[in-house]
mmCIF file of C-alpha atoms and ligand atoms in Angstrom:
data_model
loop_
_atom_site.group_PDB
_atom_site.id
_atom_site.type_symbol
_atom_site.label_atom_id
_atom_site.label_comp_id
_atom_site.label_asym_id
_atom_site.label_seq_id
_atom_site.Cartn_x
_atom_site.Cartn_y
_atom_site.Cartn_z
ATOM 1 C CA MET Z 1 -25.903 5.261 -12.266
ATOM 2 C CA ASN Z 2 -22.463 4.125 -13.380
ATOM 3 C CA LEU Z 3 -21.005 1.316 -11.262
ATOM 4 C CA GLY Z 4 -18.117 0.792 -13.693
ATOM 5 C CA THR Z 5 -14.524 0.763 -12.512
ATOM 6 C CA ASN Z 6 -11.168 0.246 -14.179
ATOM 7 C CA TYR Z 7 -8.969 -2.337 -12.458
ATOM 8 C CA LEU Z 8 -5.614 -3.324 -14.004
ATOM 9 C CA GLY Z 9 -6.728 -1.755 -17.275
ATOM 10 C CA LEU Z 10 -9.867 -3.927 -17.334
ATOM 11 C CA GLU Z 11 -13.183 -2.122 -17.710
ATOM 12 C CA LEU Z 12 -15.347 -3.822 -15.071
ATOM 13 C CA LYS Z 13 -19.111 -3.358 -14.868
ATOM 14 C CA ASN Z 14 -19.000 -2.926 -11.085
ATOM 15 C CA PRO Z 15 -16.423 -3.002 -8.266
ATOM 16 C CA LEU Z 16 -17.359 -6.415 -6.791
ATOM 17 C CA VAL Z 17 -14.913 -9.217 -7.647
ATOM 18 C CA HIS Z 18 -14.867 -12.796 -6.414
ATOM 19 C CA SER Z 19 -11.406 -13.541 -4.973
ATOM 20 C CA ALA Z 20 -9.627 -16.887 -5.230
ATOM 21 C CA SER Z 21 -11.634 -19.640 -3.582
ATOM 22 C CA PRO Z 22 -12.436 -23.331 -3.982
ATOM 23 C CA LEU Z 23 -15.633 -22.322 -5.796
ATOM 24 C CA THR Z 24 -13.604 -21.453 -8.874
ATOM 25 C CA LYS Z 25 -12.543 -25.073 -9.328
ATOM 26 C CA LYS Z 26 -15.919 -25.849 -10.890
ATOM 27 C CA LEU Z 27 -16.948 -24.264 -14.162
ATOM 28 C CA SER Z 28 -20.608 -24.320 -13.101
ATOM 29 C CA ASN Z 29 -19.731 -22.091 -10.125
ATOM 30 C CA LEU Z 30 -18.014 -19.596 -12.421
ATOM 31 C CA HIS Z 31 -21.262 -19.347 -14.390
ATOM 32 C CA ARG Z 32 -23.196 -18.844 -11.158
ATOM 33 C CA LEU Z 33 -20.808 -16.130 -9.971
ATOM 34 C CA GLU Z 34 -21.153 -14.345 -13.311
ATOM 35 C CA LYS Z 35 -24.940 -14.639 -13.198
ATOM 36 C CA ALA Z 36 -25.059 -13.365 -9.611
ATOM 37 C CA GLY Z 37 -23.344 -10.180 -10.783
ATOM 38 C CA VAL Z 38 -19.633 -10.095 -9.884
ATOM 39 C CA SER Z 39 -17.593 -8.172 -12.456
ATOM 40 C CA ALA Z 40 -14.510 -10.431 -12.504
ATOM 41 C CA ILE Z 41 -13.304 -13.669 -10.940
ATOM 42 C CA VAL Z 42 -9.898 -14.458 -9.489
ATOM 43 C CA MET Z 43 -9.252 -18.159 -9.883
ATOM 44 C CA HIS Z 44 -7.889 -20.481 -7.167
ATOM 45 C CA SER Z 45 -4.097 -20.426 -7.172
ATOM 46 C CA LEU Z 46 -1.602 -22.494 -9.036
ATOM 47 C CA PHE Z 47 1.011 -23.084 -6.326
ATOM 48 C CA GLU Z 48 4.803 -22.984 -6.554
ATOM 49 C CA GLU Z 49 4.871 -26.351 -4.741
ATOM 50 C CA GLN Z 50 2.379 -27.846 -7.180
ATOM 51 C CA ILE Z 51 4.515 -26.862 -10.174
ATOM 52 C CA GLU Z 52 7.866 -27.776 -8.625
ATOM 53 C CA GLU Z 53 6.566 -31.090 -7.294
ATOM 54 C CA GLU Z 54 5.161 -32.023 -10.681
ATOM 55 C CA GLY Z 55 8.545 -31.308 -12.273
ATOM 56 C CA MET Z 56 10.313 -33.434 -9.630
ATOM 57 C CA MET Z 57 7.849 -36.294 -10.102
ATOM 58 C CA LEU Z 58 8.448 -36.201 -13.830
ATOM 59 C CA ASP Z 59 12.217 -36.319 -13.274
ATOM 60 C CA ARG Z 60 11.785 -39.260 -10.898
ATOM 61 C CA ILE Z 61 9.568 -41.140 -13.311
ATOM 62 C CA LEU Z 62 12.072 -40.611 -16.116
ATOM 63 C CA SER Z 63 15.061 -41.677 -14.005
ATOM 64 C CA GLU Z 64 13.547 -44.354 -11.716
ATOM 65 C CA GLY Z 65 10.496 -45.629 -13.565
ATOM 66 C CA ALA Z 66 6.802 -45.154 -12.905
ATOM 67 C CA ASP Z 67 6.907 -46.912 -9.469
ATOM 68 C CA SER Z 68 8.277 -43.758 -7.824
ATOM 69 C CA PHE Z 69 4.982 -42.059 -8.642
ATOM 70 C CA GLY Z 70 3.548 -43.528 -5.443
ATOM 71 C CA GLU Z 71 5.559 -41.106 -3.327
ATOM 72 C CA ALA Z 72 3.225 -38.235 -4.137
ATOM 73 C CA SER Z 73 3.731 -35.296 -1.837
ATOM 74 C CA SER Z 74 1.350 -34.993 1.101
ATOM 75 C CA PHE Z 75 1.289 -31.213 1.306
ATOM 76 C CA ILE Z 76 -0.642 -30.887 -1.919
ATOM 77 C CA PRO Z 77 -4.326 -30.981 -1.000
ATOM 78 C CA ASP Z 78 -6.630 -33.549 -2.436
ATOM 79 C CA TYR Z 79 -8.211 -31.519 -5.228
ATOM 80 C CA ASN Z 80 -11.328 -33.579 -5.707
ATOM 81 C CA VAL Z 81 -12.930 -31.350 -8.284
ATOM 82 C CA VAL Z 82 -10.099 -30.399 -10.587
ATOM 83 C CA PRO Z 83 -7.042 -32.645 -10.821
ATOM 84 C CA VAL Z 84 -3.933 -31.306 -9.155
ATOM 85 C CA GLY Z 85 -1.629 -31.113 -12.191
ATOM 86 C CA ALA Z 86 -0.432 -27.768 -13.488
ATOM 87 C CA ASP Z 87 -1.497 -28.688 -17.022
ATOM 88 C CA ASP Z 88 -5.009 -29.439 -15.789
ATOM 89 C CA HIS Z 89 -5.002 -26.084 -14.044
ATOM 90 C CA LEU Z 90 -4.044 -24.351 -17.305
ATOM 91 C CA ALA Z 91 -6.738 -26.264 -19.211
ATOM 92 C CA HIS Z 92 -9.296 -25.159 -16.609
ATOM 93 C CA LEU Z 93 -8.162 -21.530 -17.020
ATOM 94 C CA SER Z 94 -8.554 -21.807 -20.812
ATOM 95 C CA ARG Z 95 -12.097 -23.109 -20.505
ATOM 96 C CA ALA Z 96 -12.979 -20.440 -17.955
ATOM 97 C CA ALA Z 97 -11.531 -17.666 -20.143
ATOM 98 C CA SER Z 98 -13.422 -18.824 -23.212
ATOM 99 C CA GLU Z 99 -16.765 -19.669 -21.570
ATOM 100 C CA ILE Z 100 -17.212 -16.931 -18.995
ATOM 101 C CA GLY Z 101 -18.284 -13.475 -20.121
ATOM 102 C CA ILE Z 102 -16.503 -11.485 -17.408
ATOM 103 C CA PRO Z 103 -12.719 -11.139 -16.999
ATOM 104 C CA ILE Z 104 -10.955 -14.145 -15.481
ATOM 105 C CA ILE Z 105 -7.886 -13.367 -13.393
ATOM 106 C CA ALA Z 106 -5.490 -16.271 -12.841
ATOM 107 C CA SER Z 107 -3.542 -16.644 -9.604
ATOM 108 C CA LEU Z 108 0.037 -17.816 -9.143
ATOM 109 C CA ASN Z 109 1.062 -18.492 -5.573
ATOM 110 C CA GLY Z 110 4.655 -18.678 -4.380
ATOM 111 C CA SER Z 111 7.423 -16.784 -2.663
ATOM 112 C CA SER Z 112 10.853 -17.900 -3.859
ATOM 113 C CA LEU Z 113 12.473 -17.478 -7.242
ATOM 114 C CA GLY Z 114 12.304 -20.685 -9.300
ATOM 115 C CA GLY Z 115 11.224 -22.254 -12.558
ATOM 116 C CA TRP Z 116 7.567 -21.906 -11.509
ATOM 117 C CA VAL Z 117 7.556 -18.205 -12.388
ATOM 118 C CA ASP Z 118 7.739 -19.222 -16.079
ATOM 119 C CA TYR Z 119 4.134 -20.314 -15.666
ATOM 120 C CA ALA Z 120 3.168 -16.653 -15.986
ATOM 121 C CA ALA Z 121 3.765 -16.995 -19.741
ATOM 122 C CA ARG Z 122 1.853 -20.279 -19.925
ATOM 123 C CA ILE Z 123 -1.012 -18.688 -18.006
ATOM 124 C CA GLU Z 124 -1.082 -15.797 -20.472
ATOM 125 C CA ALA Z 125 -1.529 -18.312 -23.301
ATOM 126 C CA THR Z 126 -4.804 -19.521 -21.706
ATOM 127 C CA GLY Z 127 -6.532 -16.249 -22.609
ATOM 128 C CA VAL Z 128 -7.130 -14.927 -19.080
ATOM 129 C CA ALA Z 129 -7.361 -11.160 -18.653
ATOM 130 C CA ALA Z 130 -4.864 -10.621 -15.828
ATOM 131 C CA LEU Z 131 -2.673 -12.365 -13.276
ATOM 132 C CA GLU Z 132 -2.655 -12.131 -9.489
ATOM 133 C CA LEU Z 133 0.609 -13.086 -7.800
ATOM 134 C CA ASN Z 134 0.157 -14.221 -4.222
ATOM 135 C CA LEU Z 135 3.371 -13.863 -2.183
ATOM 136 C CA TYR Z 136 2.400 -16.134 0.711
ATOM 137 C CA ASN Z 137 5.297 -16.845 3.029
ATOM 138 C CA VAL Z 138 6.036 -17.229 6.748
ATOM 139 C CA PRO Z 139 9.586 -15.873 7.170
ATOM 140 C CA SER Z 140 10.523 -17.677 10.384
ATOM 141 C CA ASP Z 141 14.341 -17.860 10.104
ATOM 142 C CA PRO Z 142 15.888 -15.535 12.747
ATOM 143 C CA ASP Z 143 19.076 -15.295 10.667
ATOM 144 C CA VAL Z 144 17.380 -13.699 7.661
ATOM 145 C CA PRO Z 145 16.694 -9.953 7.904
ATOM 146 C CA ALA Z 146 13.599 -8.238 6.499
ATOM 147 C CA SER Z 147 15.631 -6.513 3.781
ATOM 148 C CA GLU Z 148 16.771 -9.854 2.363
ATOM 149 C CA ILE Z 149 13.285 -11.366 2.508
ATOM 150 C CA GLU Z 150 11.676 -8.368 0.842
ATOM 151 C CA ALA Z 151 14.387 -8.199 -1.845
ATOM 152 C CA GLY Z 152 13.584 -11.863 -2.594
ATOM 153 C CA TYR Z 153 9.878 -11.058 -2.986
ATOM 154 C CA ILE Z 154 10.689 -8.174 -5.328
ATOM 155 C CA ASP Z 155 12.858 -10.495 -7.459
ATOM 156 C CA VAL Z 156 9.828 -12.789 -7.803
ATOM 157 C CA VAL Z 157 7.546 -9.880 -8.759
ATOM 158 C CA ARG Z 158 10.076 -8.673 -11.358
ATOM 159 C CA ALA Z 159 10.529 -12.179 -12.796
ATOM 160 C CA VAL Z 160 6.788 -12.765 -13.076
ATOM 161 C CA CYS Z 161 6.063 -9.328 -14.556
ATOM 162 C CA SER Z 162 8.814 -9.711 -17.116
ATOM 163 C CA SER Z 163 7.611 -13.137 -18.274
ATOM 164 C CA THR Z 164 4.105 -11.952 -19.174
ATOM 165 C CA SER Z 165 2.449 -8.999 -20.796
ATOM 166 C CA LEU Z 166 -0.666 -9.576 -18.683
ATOM 167 C CA PRO Z 167 -1.326 -6.892 -16.066
ATOM 168 C CA VAL Z 168 -0.132 -8.265 -12.720
ATOM 169 C CA ALA Z 169 -1.570 -7.516 -9.275
ATOM 170 C CA VAL Z 170 0.376 -8.640 -6.208
ATOM 171 C CA LYS Z 171 -1.385 -9.922 -3.108
ATOM 172 C CA ILE Z 172 0.869 -8.845 -0.266
ATOM 173 C CA SER Z 173 1.163 -9.535 3.429
ATOM 174 C CA PRO Z 174 0.170 -6.949 6.034
ATOM 175 C CA PHE Z 175 3.067 -8.205 8.189
ATOM 176 C CA LEU Z 176 5.872 -6.135 6.706
ATOM 177 C CA THR Z 177 8.176 -3.705 8.464
ATOM 178 C CA ALA Z 178 7.443 -0.941 5.970
ATOM 179 C CA PRO Z 179 4.343 -1.860 3.941
ATOM 180 C CA ALA Z 180 4.182 1.483 2.090
ATOM 181 C CA HIS Z 181 7.790 1.275 0.922
ATOM 182 C CA PHE Z 182 7.355 -2.373 -0.023
ATOM 183 C CA ALA Z 183 4.200 -1.540 -1.986
ATOM 184 C CA ARG Z 184 6.107 1.073 -3.970
ATOM 185 C CA GLN Z 185 8.875 -1.421 -4.748
ATOM 186 C CA VAL Z 186 6.286 -3.945 -5.958
ATOM 187 C CA VAL Z 187 4.956 -1.350 -8.373
ATOM 188 C CA SER Z 188 8.462 -0.340 -9.507
ATOM 189 C CA ALA Z 189 9.081 -4.028 -10.268
ATOM 190 C CA GLY Z 190 6.216 -3.986 -12.779
ATOM 191 C CA ALA Z 191 2.976 -4.654 -10.887
ATOM 192 C CA LYS Z 192 -0.121 -2.681 -11.895
ATOM 193 C CA GLY Z 193 -2.133 -3.576 -8.815
ATOM 194 C CA LEU Z 194 -1.899 -4.304 -5.099
ATOM 195 C CA VAL Z 195 -4.244 -6.731 -3.393
ATOM 196 C CA LEU Z 196 -4.530 -5.840 0.301
ATOM 197 C CA PHE Z 197 -4.049 -8.244 2.011
ATOM 198 C CA ASN Z 198 -3.120 -11.867 2.097
ATOM 199 C CA ARG Z 199 -4.980 -13.566 4.938
ATOM 200 C CA PHE Z 200 -2.680 -15.696 7.055
ATOM 201 C CA TYR Z 201 -4.222 -18.914 8.269
ATOM 202 C CA GLN Z 202 -2.993 -19.818 11.731
ATOM 203 C CA PRO Z 203 -2.764 -23.490 12.593
ATOM 204 C CA ASP Z 204 -4.375 -24.780 15.770
ATOM 205 C CA ILE Z 205 -3.348 -27.461 18.284
ATOM 206 C CA ASP Z 206 -5.510 -30.547 18.665
ATOM 207 C CA LEU Z 207 -5.371 -31.369 22.391
ATOM 208 C CA GLU Z 208 -6.599 -34.944 21.817
ATOM 209 C CA THR Z 209 -4.008 -35.972 19.253
ATOM 210 C CA LEU Z 210 -1.365 -33.346 20.148
ATOM 211 C CA GLU Z 211 -1.013 -32.474 16.511
ATOM 212 C CA VAL Z 212 -0.711 -29.131 14.771
ATOM 213 C CA VAL Z 213 -3.796 -28.954 12.612
ATOM 214 C CA PRO Z 214 -4.971 -26.610 9.871
ATOM 215 C CA ASN Z 215 -8.167 -24.852 10.861
ATOM 216 C CA LEU Z 216 -9.542 -22.445 8.287
ATOM 217 C CA LYS Z 217 -12.038 -19.956 9.683
ATOM 218 C CA LEU Z 218 -13.942 -17.716 7.295
ATOM 219 C CA SER Z 219 -13.571 -13.964 7.767
ATOM 220 C CA HIS Z 220 -16.071 -11.459 9.177
ATOM 221 C CA SER Z 221 -16.646 -7.775 8.447
ATOM 222 C CA ASP Z 222 -14.415 -6.607 11.339
ATOM 223 C CA GLU Z 223 -11.368 -7.815 9.410
ATOM 224 C CA LEU Z 224 -12.012 -5.117 6.837
ATOM 225 C CA ARG Z 225 -10.480 -2.434 9.069
ATOM 226 C CA LEU Z 226 -6.894 -3.492 8.324
ATOM 227 C CA PRO Z 227 -7.062 -3.375 4.489
ATOM 228 C CA LEU Z 228 -9.309 -0.315 4.731
ATOM 229 C CA ARG Z 229 -6.751 1.706 6.667
ATOM 230 C CA TRP Z 230 -3.903 0.734 4.348
ATOM 231 C CA THR Z 231 -5.980 1.417 1.266
ATOM 232 C CA ALA Z 232 -6.675 4.914 2.600
ATOM 233 C CA LEU Z 233 -2.961 5.390 3.316
ATOM 234 C CA LEU Z 234 -1.614 4.008 0.035
ATOM 235 C CA SER Z 235 -4.145 5.068 -2.601
ATOM 236 C CA GLY Z 236 -3.052 8.322 -4.157
ATOM 237 C CA ARG Z 237 0.522 7.766 -2.960
ATOM 238 C CA ILE Z 238 1.333 4.564 -4.855
ATOM 239 C CA PRO Z 239 0.562 4.480 -8.586
ATOM 240 C CA ALA Z 240 -1.315 1.173 -8.532
ATOM 241 C CA ASP Z 241 -4.903 -0.045 -8.555
ATOM 242 C CA ILE Z 242 -5.820 -1.307 -5.114
ATOM 243 C CA ALA Z 243 -8.090 -4.266 -4.460
ATOM 244 C CA VAL Z 244 -9.392 -4.850 -0.947
ATOM 245 C CA THR Z 245 -9.699 -8.460 0.177
ATOM 246 C CA GLY Z 246 -10.489 -9.653 3.694
ATOM 247 C CA GLY Z 247 -13.749 -8.813 5.392
ATOM 248 C CA VAL Z 248 -15.886 -7.574 2.483
ATOM 249 C CA HIS Z 249 -19.237 -9.119 3.455
ATOM 250 C CA THR Z 250 -21.824 -6.378 2.946
ATOM 251 C CA GLY Z 251 -22.626 -3.477 0.671
ATOM 252 C CA ASP Z 252 -21.358 -1.136 3.370
ATOM 253 C CA ASP Z 253 -17.997 -2.952 3.379
ATOM 254 C CA LEU Z 254 -17.730 -2.490 -0.375
ATOM 255 C CA ILE Z 255 -18.705 1.202 -0.145
ATOM 256 C CA LYS Z 256 -16.064 1.842 2.539
ATOM 257 C CA SER Z 257 -13.441 0.126 0.368
ATOM 258 C CA MET Z 258 -14.282 2.379 -2.590
ATOM 259 C CA LEU Z 259 -14.279 5.514 -0.427
ATOM 260 C CA CYS Z 260 -10.808 4.647 0.887
ATOM 261 C CA GLY Z 261 -9.545 4.399 -2.683
ATOM 262 C CA ALA Z 262 -9.925 0.770 -3.761
ATOM 263 C CA LYS Z 263 -10.813 0.143 -7.408
ATOM 264 C CA VAL Z 264 -12.483 -3.129 -6.449
ATOM 265 C CA GLY Z 265 -13.568 -5.012 -3.356
ATOM 266 C CA MET Z 266 -13.166 -8.780 -3.354
ATOM 267 C CA MET Z 267 -15.479 -11.218 -1.635
ATOM 268 C CA THR Z 268 -15.001 -14.901 -0.803
ATOM 269 C CA SER Z 269 -16.027 -15.807 2.767
ATOM 270 C CA ALA Z 270 -19.462 -14.195 2.427
ATOM 271 C CA VAL Z 271 -20.201 -16.227 -0.703
ATOM 272 C CA LEU Z 272 -18.923 -19.425 0.913
ATOM 273 C CA ALA Z 273 -21.006 -18.777 4.037
ATOM 274 C CA HIS Z 274 -24.207 -17.361 2.536
ATOM 275 C CA GLY Z 275 -24.256 -18.465 -1.080
ATOM 276 C CA PHE Z 276 -24.335 -16.621 -4.402
ATOM 277 C CA ASP Z 277 -27.413 -14.552 -3.445
ATOM 278 C CA CYS Z 278 -25.352 -12.246 -1.245
ATOM 279 C CA ILE Z 279 -23.753 -10.826 -4.417
ATOM 280 C CA PRO Z 280 -26.847 -8.990 -5.779
ATOM 281 C CA THR Z 281 -27.666 -7.854 -2.229
ATOM 282 C CA VAL Z 282 -24.251 -6.178 -1.902
ATOM 283 C CA LEU Z 283 -24.607 -4.497 -5.297
ATOM 284 C CA GLU Z 284 -28.126 -3.309 -4.495
ATOM 285 C CA ARG Z 285 -26.908 -1.686 -1.291
ATOM 286 C CA LEU Z 286 -24.119 0.049 -3.242
ATOM 287 C CA ARG Z 287 -26.649 1.459 -5.737
ATOM 288 C CA HIS Z 288 -28.985 2.552 -2.945
ATOM 289 C CA TRP Z 289 -26.225 4.270 -0.964
ATOM 290 C CA MET Z 290 -24.921 6.065 -4.064
ATOM 291 C CA ALA Z 291 -28.416 7.359 -4.844
ATOM 292 C CA GLU Z 292 -28.918 8.533 -1.257
ATOM 293 C CA ASN Z 293 -25.550 10.288 -1.261
ATOM 294 C CA ASP Z 294 -25.802 11.844 -4.727
ATOM 295 C CA TYR Z 295 -23.039 9.852 -6.350
ATOM 296 C CA SER Z 296 -23.692 9.074 -9.994
ATOM 297 C CA SER Z 297 -20.547 6.987 -10.518
ATOM 298 C CA VAL Z 298 -18.267 4.708 -8.543
ATOM 299 C CA GLU Z 299 -15.324 6.640 -9.995
ATOM 300 C CA GLU Z 300 -16.527 9.769 -8.162
ATOM 301 C CA MET Z 301 -16.651 7.837 -4.888
ATOM 302 C CA CYS Z 302 -13.236 6.268 -5.293
ATOM 303 C CA GLY Z 303 -10.809 7.779 -2.795
ATOM 304 C CA ALA Z 304 -13.186 10.355 -1.270
ATOM 305 C CA MET Z 305 -12.063 9.169 2.179
ATOM 306 C CA ARG Z 306 -8.416 8.384 1.429
ATOM 307 C CA SER Z 307 -5.857 9.838 3.827
ATOM 308 C CA ASP Z 308 -5.032 12.959 1.783
ATOM 309 C CA HIS Z 309 -8.712 13.746 1.189
ATOM 310 C CA VAL Z 310 -9.969 13.719 4.757
ATOM 311 C CA GLY Z 311 -9.810 16.737 7.074
ATOM 312 C CA ASP Z 312 -7.616 14.901 9.593
ATOM 313 C CA PRO Z 313 -5.220 12.432 7.880
ATOM 314 C CA SER Z 314 -3.725 11.537 11.279
ATOM 315 C CA ALA Z 315 -6.970 9.638 11.928
ATOM 316 C CA TYR Z 316 -5.386 6.843 9.901
ATOM 317 C CA GLU Z 317 -2.012 7.034 11.666
ATOM 318 C CA ARG Z 318 -0.546 6.828 15.175
ATOM 319 C CA ALA Z 319 -2.188 10.038 16.358
ATOM 320 C CA ASN Z 320 -5.476 8.168 16.326
ATOM 321 C CA TYR Z 321 -4.169 5.517 18.705
ATOM 322 C CA MET Z 322 -4.732 7.453 21.944
ATOM 323 C CA LYS Z 323 -8.201 8.515 20.780
ATOM 324 C CA VAL Z 324 -9.103 4.902 20.081
ATOM 325 C CA LEU Z 325 -7.977 3.756 23.515
ATOM 326 C CA GLY Z 326 -9.809 6.657 25.102
ATOM 327 C CA SER Z 327 -12.979 5.895 23.159
ATOM 328 C CA TYR Z 328 -13.601 2.602 24.955
ATOM 329 C CA SER Z 329 -16.654 3.043 27.104
ATOM 330 C CA GLY Z 330 -16.846 -0.440 28.632
HETATM 331 C C1 FMN I 401 -11.285 -21.953 1.353
HETATM 332 C C2 FMN I 401 -10.464 -20.802 0.826
HETATM 333 C C3 FMN I 401 -9.564 -21.024 -0.218
HETATM 334 C C4 FMN I 401 -8.784 -19.964 -0.712
HETATM 335 N N1 FMN I 401 -7.918 -20.182 -1.741
HETATM 336 C C5 FMN I 401 -7.117 -19.170 -2.174
HETATM 337 C C6 FMN I 401 -6.194 -19.354 -3.242
HETATM 338 O O1 FMN I 401 -6.111 -20.417 -3.858
HETATM 339 N N2 FMN I 401 -5.399 -18.307 -3.575
HETATM 340 C C7 FMN I 401 -5.475 -17.085 -2.963
HETATM 341 O O2 FMN I 401 -4.730 -16.159 -3.312
HETATM 342 N N3 FMN I 401 -6.368 -16.878 -1.967
HETATM 343 C C8 FMN I 401 -7.171 -17.875 -1.565
HETATM 344 N N4 FMN I 401 -8.074 -17.649 -0.562
HETATM 345 C C9 FMN I 401 -8.134 -16.311 0.067
HETATM 346 C C10 FMN I 401 -9.289 -15.480 -0.517
HETATM 347 O O3 FMN I 401 -9.090 -15.233 -1.894
HETATM 348 C C11 FMN I 401 -9.439 -14.141 0.215
HETATM 349 O O4 FMN I 401 -8.309 -13.328 -0.031
HETATM 350 C C12 FMN I 401 -9.613 -14.304 1.724
HETATM 351 O O5 FMN I 401 -10.551 -15.326 2.011
HETATM 352 C C13 FMN I 401 -10.089 -13.008 2.363
HETATM 353 O O6 FMN I 401 -11.283 -12.560 1.763
HETATM 354 P P1 FMN I 401 -12.743 -12.803 2.424
HETATM 355 O O7 FMN I 401 -12.772 -12.086 3.706
HETATM 356 O O8 FMN I 401 -13.689 -12.230 1.405
HETATM 357 O O9 FMN I 401 -12.896 -14.281 2.577
HETATM 358 C C14 FMN I 401 -8.896 -18.683 -0.109
HETATM 359 C C15 FMN I 401 -9.834 -18.478 0.916
HETATM 360 C C16 FMN I 401 -10.618 -19.504 1.373
HETATM 361 C C17 FMN I 401 -11.605 -19.238 2.475
#
């Protein structure tokens, strides 16, 4: 049985990838992920703020002396495993790329054009196999229209893609006016892959302290429905490899992702919640299901349920809406 898949030009031994998570900060975890059976690992992100802040600190030190170093920015999290600096991040990527036997995909995270995009070239020099660009942004200014915001994102994609020869996948938001059109623009700007979708973390209110507090909740399988639908709608229409992220917890979740047209399914929350052992369990279920359903390769499965391959493509679109409402049985 052939579980192999080609994602971003990389020949992967199976379609299960570990997406960016805090686990990737430790080299020992990368070894454990590899041993558990994932076919590639996306590293935790190097953030626009991290790079820009480091540059500003350096400027301040040069112009005002080392005392100004104390004003370190508070929005950068306390990275207690790997130091926060961009150079340390690059050194970690180099070690990962040379020590780990499966492809390492670096992640750059930002949303506005700036000097940080040059890090794509520096990341390439670490020996990683590909780059994921995470366009995480909360466009809250009522004066800025969607067209302007999206044009800004595309400028970033173009700048990153033109500063590296690595294949680039872009992790996009589901909250776009026209996701299909945006996805096509991302690909026209040079991306080889689309990662569906960025998961937006909503802050909470602490009623004791009356503060806005971050509150990260891990995902669950139900969240898969959103990337699944869009994978089914976009695969076959947009010339890009699609990765599903958000809600892949079980073998069934991975199988559904492949059937809708994804080249890989990515898994983070399940590993954080249940440990590395859930990885072989997911792969075993995939093998079992393929055998039961007479599939000899993942390639054959890929896209079998995408929108232009199912009897009723409207099941993925608005026409399904009334049926869904009517299907509630209380
Ligand atoms: C604690 C934590 C840290 C994460 N860090 C990153 C990151 O650095 N960059 C990134 O693109 N995504 C990051 N993610 C998002 C995951 O890569 C993934 O897209 C998301 O968790 C949805 O997948 P899941 O349902 O398998 O968890 C993080 C997720 C978690 C839970």
